């Protein structure tokens, strides 16, 4: 029996649903289970970003969509996070935009050593700008980009993701006699990622923008009606 595959749209829907549950769990429905499910979202977005950089026909348009969404996300993110506009922290879209720039630099660099060196300035920029997930978030996108063509890539991604999620830490979650940081549950994202078919079922620009705008739109709704 053939195992079920995830299309590009399937992974995006899964990531958006997990992100929504995470933000609901952090605001109006405070339950740790929702936050745990929410850990699936960011690794999937990082994986899709790395794939997008490789397969996009227009890196400029791809980058501009990320940049526009980053700008549109900042105010809803601030309202959701603190109830007011602030430069104290930037949204996850800023992390993904920096990750896009990093992947483009690595894509244009044949040397593996130089590719690895590129990670430092972009991770540092994420830390200085205090983006959501920070430098470790940028490293996560770099992990998926650099490992995509390697043998045993799922195992390499698992080890790399384990290290990054351990560094990110987060809320401690009790599992019987053990306590682990909540970010370790992000490792479960490798299950749907490993079943990615590489197929894009819909080429609608409207649907494409709906996925991009879901992030600022759902934050705006949560901030306005439930904070």
PDB file of C-alpha atoms in Angstrom:
ATOM      1  CA  UNK A   1       0.000   0.000   0.000  1.00  0.00           C
ATOM      2  CA  UNK A   2       1.434   3.350  -1.063  1.00  0.00           C
ATOM      3  CA  UNK A   3       2.004   5.798   1.755  1.00  0.00           C
ATOM      4  CA  UNK A   4       0.150   9.089   1.624  1.00  0.00           C
ATOM      5  CA  UNK A   5       2.243  11.952   0.253  1.00  0.00           C
ATOM      6  CA  UNK A   6       2.070  15.649   1.125  1.00  0.00           C
ATOM      7  CA  UNK A   7       1.903  18.148  -1.714  1.00  0.00           C
ATOM      8  CA  UNK A   8       3.280  21.655  -1.293  1.00  0.00           C
ATOM      9  CA  UNK A   9      -0.218  22.926  -0.513  1.00  0.00           C
ATOM     10  CA  UNK A  10      -0.757  20.086   1.957  1.00  0.00           C
ATOM     11  CA  UNK A  11       2.355  21.027   3.923  1.00  0.00           C
ATOM     12  CA  UNK A  12       1.350  24.699   3.890  1.00  0.00           C
ATOM     13  CA  UNK A  13      -2.131  23.918   5.194  1.00  0.00           C
ATOM     14  CA  UNK A  14      -0.669  21.719   7.933  1.00  0.00           C
ATOM     15  CA  UNK A  15       1.818  24.432   8.944  1.00  0.00           C
ATOM     16  CA  UNK A  16      -0.840  27.171   8.953  1.00  0.00           C
ATOM     17  CA  UNK A  17      -3.208  25.021  11.038  1.00  0.00           C
ATOM     18  CA  UNK A  18      -0.448  24.211  13.542  1.00  0.00           C
ATOM     19  CA  UNK A  19       0.513  27.885  13.754  1.00  0.00           C
ATOM     20  CA  UNK A  20      -3.090  28.913  14.385  1.00  0.00           C
ATOM     21  CA  UNK A  21      -3.483  26.318  17.148  1.00  0.00           C
ATOM     22  CA  UNK A  22      -0.215  27.492  18.700  1.00  0.00           C
ATOM     23  CA  UNK A  23      -1.338  31.110  18.797  1.00  0.00           C
ATOM     24  CA  UNK A  24      -4.759  30.121  20.130  1.00  0.00           C
ATOM     25  CA  UNK A  25      -3.006  28.150  22.855  1.00  0.00           C
ATOM     26  CA  UNK A  26      -0.897  31.192  23.707  1.00  0.00           C
ATOM     27  CA  UNK A  27      -3.903  33.523  23.961  1.00  0.00           C
ATOM     28  CA  UNK A  28      -7.554  32.523  24.289  1.00  0.00           C
ATOM     29  CA  UNK A  29      -7.265  28.743  24.823  1.00  0.00           C
ATOM     30  CA  UNK A  30      -4.328  28.300  27.207  1.00  0.00           C
ATOM     31  CA  UNK A  31      -3.610  24.590  26.860  1.00  0.00           C
ATOM     32  CA  UNK A  32      -0.125  23.146  26.503  1.00  0.00           C
ATOM     33  CA  UNK A  33      -1.351  20.586  23.969  1.00  0.00           C
ATOM     34  CA  UNK A  34      -2.079  23.329  21.446  1.00  0.00           C
ATOM     35  CA  UNK A  35       1.388  24.809  21.976  1.00  0.00           C
ATOM     36  CA  UNK A  36       2.948  21.380  21.399  1.00  0.00           C
ATOM     37  CA  UNK A  37       1.072  20.923  18.108  1.00  0.00           C
ATOM     38  CA  UNK A  38       2.174  24.430  17.165  1.00  0.00           C
ATOM     39  CA  UNK A  39       5.834  23.341  17.191  1.00  0.00           C
ATOM     40  CA  UNK A  40       5.233  21.698  13.806  1.00  0.00           C
ATOM     41  CA  UNK A  41       4.751  25.010  12.020  1.00  0.00           C
ATOM     42  CA  UNK A  42       8.120  26.766  11.902  1.00  0.00           C
ATOM     43  CA  UNK A  43      10.266  23.807  10.723  1.00  0.00           C
ATOM     44  CA  UNK A  44       7.787  23.161   7.909  1.00  0.00           C
ATOM     45  CA  UNK A  45       7.907  26.815   6.856  1.00  0.00           C
ATOM     46  CA  UNK A  46      11.719  26.682   6.900  1.00  0.00           C
ATOM     47  CA  UNK A  47      11.695  23.524   4.771  1.00  0.00           C
ATOM     48  CA  UNK A  48       9.285  25.061   2.249  1.00  0.00           C
ATOM     49  CA  UNK A  49      11.411  28.211   2.115  1.00  0.00           C
ATOM     50  CA  UNK A  50      14.525  26.183   1.288  1.00  0.00           C
ATOM     51  CA  UNK A  51      12.617  24.320  -1.419  1.00  0.00           C
ATOM     52  CA  UNK A  52      11.172  27.570  -2.756  1.00  0.00           C
ATOM     53  CA  UNK A  53      14.591  29.175  -3.137  1.00  0.00           C
ATOM     54  CA  UNK A  54      15.723  26.223  -5.263  1.00  0.00           C
ATOM     55  CA  UNK A  55      12.669  25.943  -7.498  1.00  0.00           C
ATOM     56  CA  UNK A  56      11.376  29.508  -7.861  1.00  0.00           C
ATOM     57  CA  UNK A  57      11.491  30.889 -11.405  1.00  0.00           C
ATOM     58  CA  UNK A  58      11.865  34.423 -10.083  1.00  0.00           C
ATOM     59  CA  UNK A  59      13.901  34.849  -6.871  1.00  0.00           C
ATOM     60  CA  UNK A  60      13.198  38.592  -7.007  1.00  0.00           C
ATOM     61  CA  UNK A  61       9.419  38.134  -6.938  1.00  0.00           C
ATOM     62  CA  UNK A  62       9.758  35.449  -4.256  1.00  0.00           C
ATOM     63  CA  UNK A  63      11.854  37.755  -2.101  1.00  0.00           C
ATOM     64  CA  UNK A  64       9.491  40.675  -2.655  1.00  0.00           C
ATOM     65  CA  UNK A  65       6.501  38.606  -1.517  1.00  0.00           C
ATOM     66  CA  UNK A  66       8.342  37.707   1.676  1.00  0.00           C
ATOM     67  CA  UNK A  67       9.382  41.330   2.205  1.00  0.00           C
ATOM     68  CA  UNK A  68       5.848  42.672   1.700  1.00  0.00           C
ATOM     69  CA  UNK A  69       4.424  40.044   4.048  1.00  0.00           C
ATOM     70  CA  UNK A  70       7.100  40.903   6.614  1.00  0.00           C
ATOM     71  CA  UNK A  71       6.048  44.569   6.528  1.00  0.00           C
ATOM     72  CA  UNK A  72       2.359  43.689   6.740  1.00  0.00           C
ATOM     73  CA  UNK A  73       2.997  41.358   9.664  1.00  0.00           C
ATOM     74  CA  UNK A  74       4.885  43.734  11.922  1.00  0.00           C
ATOM     75  CA  UNK A  75       1.969  45.743  13.326  1.00  0.00           C
ATOM     76  CA  UNK A  76      -0.349  42.702  13.883  1.00  0.00           C
ATOM     77  CA  UNK A  77       2.572  40.857  15.492  1.00  0.00           C
ATOM     78  CA  UNK A  78       3.215  43.758  17.877  1.00  0.00           C
ATOM     79  CA  UNK A  79      -0.488  44.065  18.742  1.00  0.00           C
ATOM     80  CA  UNK A  80      -0.720  40.338  19.389  1.00  0.00           C
ATOM     81  CA  UNK A  81       2.508  40.222  21.417  1.00  0.00           C
ATOM     82  CA  UNK A  82       2.280  43.361  23.525  1.00  0.00           C
ATOM     83  CA  UNK A  83      -0.849  45.285  22.566  1.00  0.00           C
ATOM     84  CA  UNK A  84       1.089  48.178  21.028  1.00  0.00           C
ATOM     85  CA  UNK A  85       3.506  48.966  18.229  1.00  0.00           C
ATOM     86  CA  UNK A  86       7.091  48.328  19.245  1.00  0.00           C
ATOM     87  CA  UNK A  87      10.507  47.745  17.710  1.00  0.00           C
ATOM     88  CA  UNK A  88      11.484  45.497  20.623  1.00  0.00           C
ATOM     89  CA  UNK A  89      10.932  42.341  18.568  1.00  0.00           C
ATOM     90  CA  UNK A  90      10.183  41.318  14.998  1.00  0.00           C
ATOM     91  CA  UNK A  91       7.873  38.651  13.645  1.00  0.00           C
ATOM     92  CA  UNK A  92       8.760  35.223  12.291  1.00  0.00           C
ATOM     93  CA  UNK A  93       8.333  36.669   8.805  1.00  0.00           C
ATOM     94  CA  UNK A  94      11.458  38.753   9.443  1.00  0.00           C
ATOM     95  CA  UNK A  95      13.283  35.520  10.325  1.00  0.00           C
ATOM     96  CA  UNK A  96      12.071  33.894   7.109  1.00  0.00           C
ATOM     97  CA  UNK A  97      13.065  36.920   5.022  1.00  0.00           C
ATOM     98  CA  UNK A  98      16.586  36.839   6.457  1.00  0.00           C
ATOM     99  CA  UNK A  99      16.603  33.085   5.823  1.00  0.00           C
ATOM    100  CA  UNK A 100      15.658  33.704   2.195  1.00  0.00           C
ATOM    101  CA  UNK A 101      18.552  36.133   1.772  1.00  0.00           C
ATOM    102  CA  UNK A 102      20.903  33.624   3.396  1.00  0.00           C
ATOM    103  CA  UNK A 103      19.755  30.757   1.142  1.00  0.00           C
ATOM    104  CA  UNK A 104      20.185  32.945  -1.939  1.00  0.00           C
ATOM    105  CA  UNK A 105      23.738  33.810  -0.879  1.00  0.00           C
ATOM    106  CA  UNK A 106      24.522  30.142  -0.279  1.00  0.00           C
ATOM    107  CA  UNK A 107      22.913  29.197  -3.586  1.00  0.00           C
ATOM    108  CA  UNK A 108      25.288  31.510  -5.434  1.00  0.00           C
ATOM    109  CA  UNK A 109      28.343  30.225  -3.525  1.00  0.00           C
ATOM    110  CA  UNK A 110      29.916  26.923  -4.655  1.00  0.00           C
ATOM    111  CA  UNK A 111      32.259  26.541  -1.672  1.00  0.00           C
ATOM    112  CA  UNK A 112      30.754  24.666   1.294  1.00  0.00           C
ATOM    113  CA  UNK A 113      33.015  26.522   3.720  1.00  0.00           C
ATOM    114  CA  UNK A 114      31.880  29.921   2.443  1.00  0.00           C
ATOM    115  CA  UNK A 115      28.271  28.740   2.552  1.00  0.00           C
ATOM    116  CA  UNK A 116      28.686  27.882   6.219  1.00  0.00           C
ATOM    117  CA  UNK A 117      30.349  31.244   6.876  1.00  0.00           C
ATOM    118  CA  UNK A 118      27.333  33.026   5.353  1.00  0.00           C
ATOM    119  CA  UNK A 119      25.193  31.662   8.207  1.00  0.00           C
ATOM    120  CA  UNK A 120      26.982  33.786  10.802  1.00  0.00           C
ATOM    121  CA  UNK A 121      26.049  37.333   9.655  1.00  0.00           C
ATOM    122  CA  UNK A 122      22.420  36.470   8.940  1.00  0.00           C
ATOM    123  CA  UNK A 123      21.996  34.658  12.261  1.00  0.00           C
ATOM    124  CA  UNK A 124      23.612  37.594  14.028  1.00  0.00           C
ATOM    125  CA  UNK A 125      21.256  39.993  12.228  1.00  0.00           C
ATOM    126  CA  UNK A 126      18.269  37.958  13.437  1.00  0.00           C
ATOM    127  CA  UNK A 127      19.561  38.121  16.995  1.00  0.00           C
ATOM    128  CA  UNK A 128      20.225  41.872  16.844  1.00  0.00           C
ATOM    129  CA  UNK A 129      16.782  42.524  15.360  1.00  0.00           C
ATOM    130  CA  UNK A 130      15.275  40.155  17.944  1.00  0.00           C
ATOM    131  CA  UNK A 131      13.212  38.292  15.388  1.00  0.00           C
ATOM    132  CA  UNK A 132      10.949  35.442  16.436  1.00  0.00           C
ATOM    133  CA  UNK A 133      13.124  32.286  16.677  1.00  0.00           C
ATOM    134  CA  UNK A 134      16.181  34.519  16.203  1.00  0.00           C
ATOM    135  CA  UNK A 135      19.449  33.195  14.867  1.00  0.00           C
ATOM    136  CA  UNK A 136      18.479  29.574  15.540  1.00  0.00           C
ATOM    137  CA  UNK A 137      15.472  30.047  13.253  1.00  0.00           C
ATOM    138  CA  UNK A 138      17.766  31.230  10.455  1.00  0.00           C
ATOM    139  CA  UNK A 139      20.040  28.245  11.087  1.00  0.00           C
ATOM    140  CA  UNK A 140      17.021  25.951  10.777  1.00  0.00           C
ATOM    141  CA  UNK A 141      16.324  27.183   7.241  1.00  0.00           C
ATOM    142  CA  UNK A 142      20.038  26.818   6.418  1.00  0.00           C
ATOM    143  CA  UNK A 143      19.926  23.222   7.705  1.00  0.00           C
ATOM    144  CA  UNK A 144      17.142  22.270   5.304  1.00  0.00           C
ATOM    145  CA  UNK A 145      18.812  24.083   2.410  1.00  0.00           C
ATOM    146  CA  UNK A 146      22.247  22.553   2.894  1.00  0.00           C
ATOM    147  CA  UNK A 147      21.011  18.999   3.549  1.00  0.00           C
ATOM    148  CA  UNK A 148      18.390  18.692   0.819  1.00  0.00           C
ATOM    149  CA  UNK A 149      20.643  16.808  -1.640  1.00  0.00           C
ATOM    150  CA  UNK A 150      22.708  14.859   0.862  1.00  0.00           C
ATOM    151  CA  UNK A 151      22.421  11.098   1.497  1.00  0.00           C
ATOM    152  CA  UNK A 152      20.604  10.215   4.717  1.00  0.00           C
ATOM    153  CA  UNK A 153      19.265  13.761   4.751  1.00  0.00           C
ATOM    154  CA  UNK A 154      16.382  12.932   7.123  1.00  0.00           C
ATOM    155  CA  UNK A 155      18.823  11.634   9.728  1.00  0.00           C
ATOM    156  CA  UNK A 156      21.049  14.687   9.312  1.00  0.00           C
ATOM    157  CA  UNK A 157      18.039  16.993   9.585  1.00  0.00           C
ATOM    158  CA  UNK A 158      16.886  15.174  12.710  1.00  0.00           C
ATOM    159  CA  UNK A 159      20.249  15.627  14.432  1.00  0.00           C
ATOM    160  CA  UNK A 160      20.526  19.266  13.362  1.00  0.00           C
ATOM    161  CA  UNK A 161      16.931  20.050  14.336  1.00  0.00           C
ATOM    162  CA  UNK A 162      17.412  18.342  17.706  1.00  0.00           C
ATOM    163  CA  UNK A 163      20.394  20.587  18.474  1.00  0.00           C
ATOM    164  CA  UNK A 164      18.660  23.773  17.317  1.00  0.00           C
ATOM    165  CA  UNK A 165      15.428  23.014  19.185  1.00  0.00           C
ATOM    166  CA  UNK A 166      17.361  22.199  22.346  1.00  0.00           C
ATOM    167  CA  UNK A 167      19.071  25.590  22.075  1.00  0.00           C
ATOM    168  CA  UNK A 168      15.729  27.329  21.493  1.00  0.00           C
ATOM    169  CA  UNK A 169      14.341  25.686  24.627  1.00  0.00           C
ATOM    170  CA  UNK A 170      10.980  27.182  25.444  1.00  0.00           C
ATOM    171  CA  UNK A 171       8.349  26.174  27.978  1.00  0.00           C
ATOM    172  CA  UNK A 172       9.349  23.098  30.047  1.00  0.00           C
ATOM    173  CA  UNK A 173       6.960  20.188  29.492  1.00  0.00           C
ATOM    174  CA  UNK A 174       6.706  17.343  31.996  1.00  0.00           C
ATOM    175  CA  UNK A 175       6.617  13.800  30.627  1.00  0.00           C
ATOM    176  CA  UNK A 176       6.292  11.638  33.706  1.00  0.00           C
ATOM    177  CA  UNK A 177       9.582  11.923  35.545  1.00  0.00           C
ATOM    178  CA  UNK A 178      11.218  13.821  32.669  1.00  0.00           C
ATOM    179  CA  UNK A 179      11.019  17.490  31.752  1.00  0.00           C
ATOM    180  CA  UNK A 180      11.923  18.615  28.247  1.00  0.00           C
ATOM    181  CA  UNK A 181      11.784  21.996  26.475  1.00  0.00           C
ATOM    182  CA  UNK A 182       8.688  22.326  24.319  1.00  0.00           C
ATOM    183  CA  UNK A 183      10.666  23.132  21.170  1.00  0.00           C
ATOM    184  CA  UNK A 184      11.868  19.517  21.000  1.00  0.00           C
ATOM    185  CA  UNK A 185       8.379  18.570  19.806  1.00  0.00           C
ATOM    186  CA  UNK A 186       9.293  20.355  16.572  1.00  0.00           C
ATOM    187  CA  UNK A 187      11.143  17.171  15.616  1.00  0.00           C
ATOM    188  CA  UNK A 188       7.734  15.699  14.752  1.00  0.00           C
ATOM    189  CA  UNK A 189       7.646  18.065  11.759  1.00  0.00           C
ATOM    190  CA  UNK A 190      10.147  15.773  10.041  1.00  0.00           C
ATOM    191  CA  UNK A 191       7.396  13.155   9.618  1.00  0.00           C
ATOM    192  CA  UNK A 192       5.274  15.177   7.145  1.00  0.00           C
ATOM    193  CA  UNK A 193       8.416  16.740   5.655  1.00  0.00           C
ATOM    194  CA  UNK A 194       9.786  13.264   4.872  1.00  0.00           C
ATOM    195  CA  UNK A 195       6.526  12.504   3.021  1.00  0.00           C
ATOM    196  CA  UNK A 196       6.764  15.615   0.827  1.00  0.00           C
ATOM    197  CA  UNK A 197       6.063  14.705  -2.794  1.00  0.00           C
ATOM    198  CA  UNK A 198       7.540  17.841  -4.329  1.00  0.00           C
ATOM    199  CA  UNK A 199       4.249  18.310  -6.159  1.00  0.00           C
ATOM    200  CA  UNK A 200       2.456  21.636  -6.503  1.00  0.00           C
ATOM    201  CA  UNK A 201      -1.221  20.952  -7.193  1.00  0.00           C
ATOM    202  CA  UNK A 202      -2.448  24.520  -7.660  1.00  0.00           C
ATOM    203  CA  UNK A 203      -0.753  27.404  -9.475  1.00  0.00           C
ATOM    204  CA  UNK A 204      -3.265  30.075  -8.436  1.00  0.00           C
ATOM    205  CA  UNK A 205      -1.647  33.387  -7.464  1.00  0.00           C
ATOM    206  CA  UNK A 206      -4.680  34.136  -5.287  1.00  0.00           C
ATOM    207  CA  UNK A 207      -4.123  30.967  -3.252  1.00  0.00           C
ATOM    208  CA  UNK A 208      -0.413  31.756  -3.101  1.00  0.00           C
ATOM    209  CA  UNK A 209      -1.093  35.157  -1.563  1.00  0.00           C
ATOM    210  CA  UNK A 210      -3.680  33.655   0.803  1.00  0.00           C
ATOM    211  CA  UNK A 211      -0.962  31.471   2.323  1.00  0.00           C
ATOM    212  CA  UNK A 212       1.345  34.482   2.685  1.00  0.00           C
ATOM    213  CA  UNK A 213      -1.326  36.727   4.189  1.00  0.00           C
ATOM    214  CA  UNK A 214      -2.682  34.124   6.603  1.00  0.00           C
ATOM    215  CA  UNK A 215       0.086  34.973   9.077  1.00  0.00           C
ATOM    216  CA  UNK A 216      -0.627  38.724   9.496  1.00  0.00           C
ATOM    217  CA  UNK A 217      -4.389  38.240   9.056  1.00  0.00           C
ATOM    218  CA  UNK A 218      -4.852  35.694  11.833  1.00  0.00           C
ATOM    219  CA  UNK A 219      -2.583  37.678  14.177  1.00  0.00           C
ATOM    220  CA  UNK A 220      -4.654  40.808  13.511  1.00  0.00           C
ATOM    221  CA  UNK A 221      -7.905  38.962  14.290  1.00  0.00           C
ATOM    222  CA  UNK A 222      -6.514  37.498  17.523  1.00  0.00           C
ATOM    223  CA  UNK A 223      -5.060  40.854  18.589  1.00  0.00           C
ATOM    224  CA  UNK A 224      -8.201  42.871  17.876  1.00  0.00           C
ATOM    225  CA  UNK A 225     -10.862  40.514  19.199  1.00  0.00           C
ATOM    226  CA  UNK A 226      -9.188  38.344  21.821  1.00  0.00           C
ATOM    227  CA  UNK A 227      -6.321  40.236  23.476  1.00  0.00           C
TER     228      UNK A 227
END
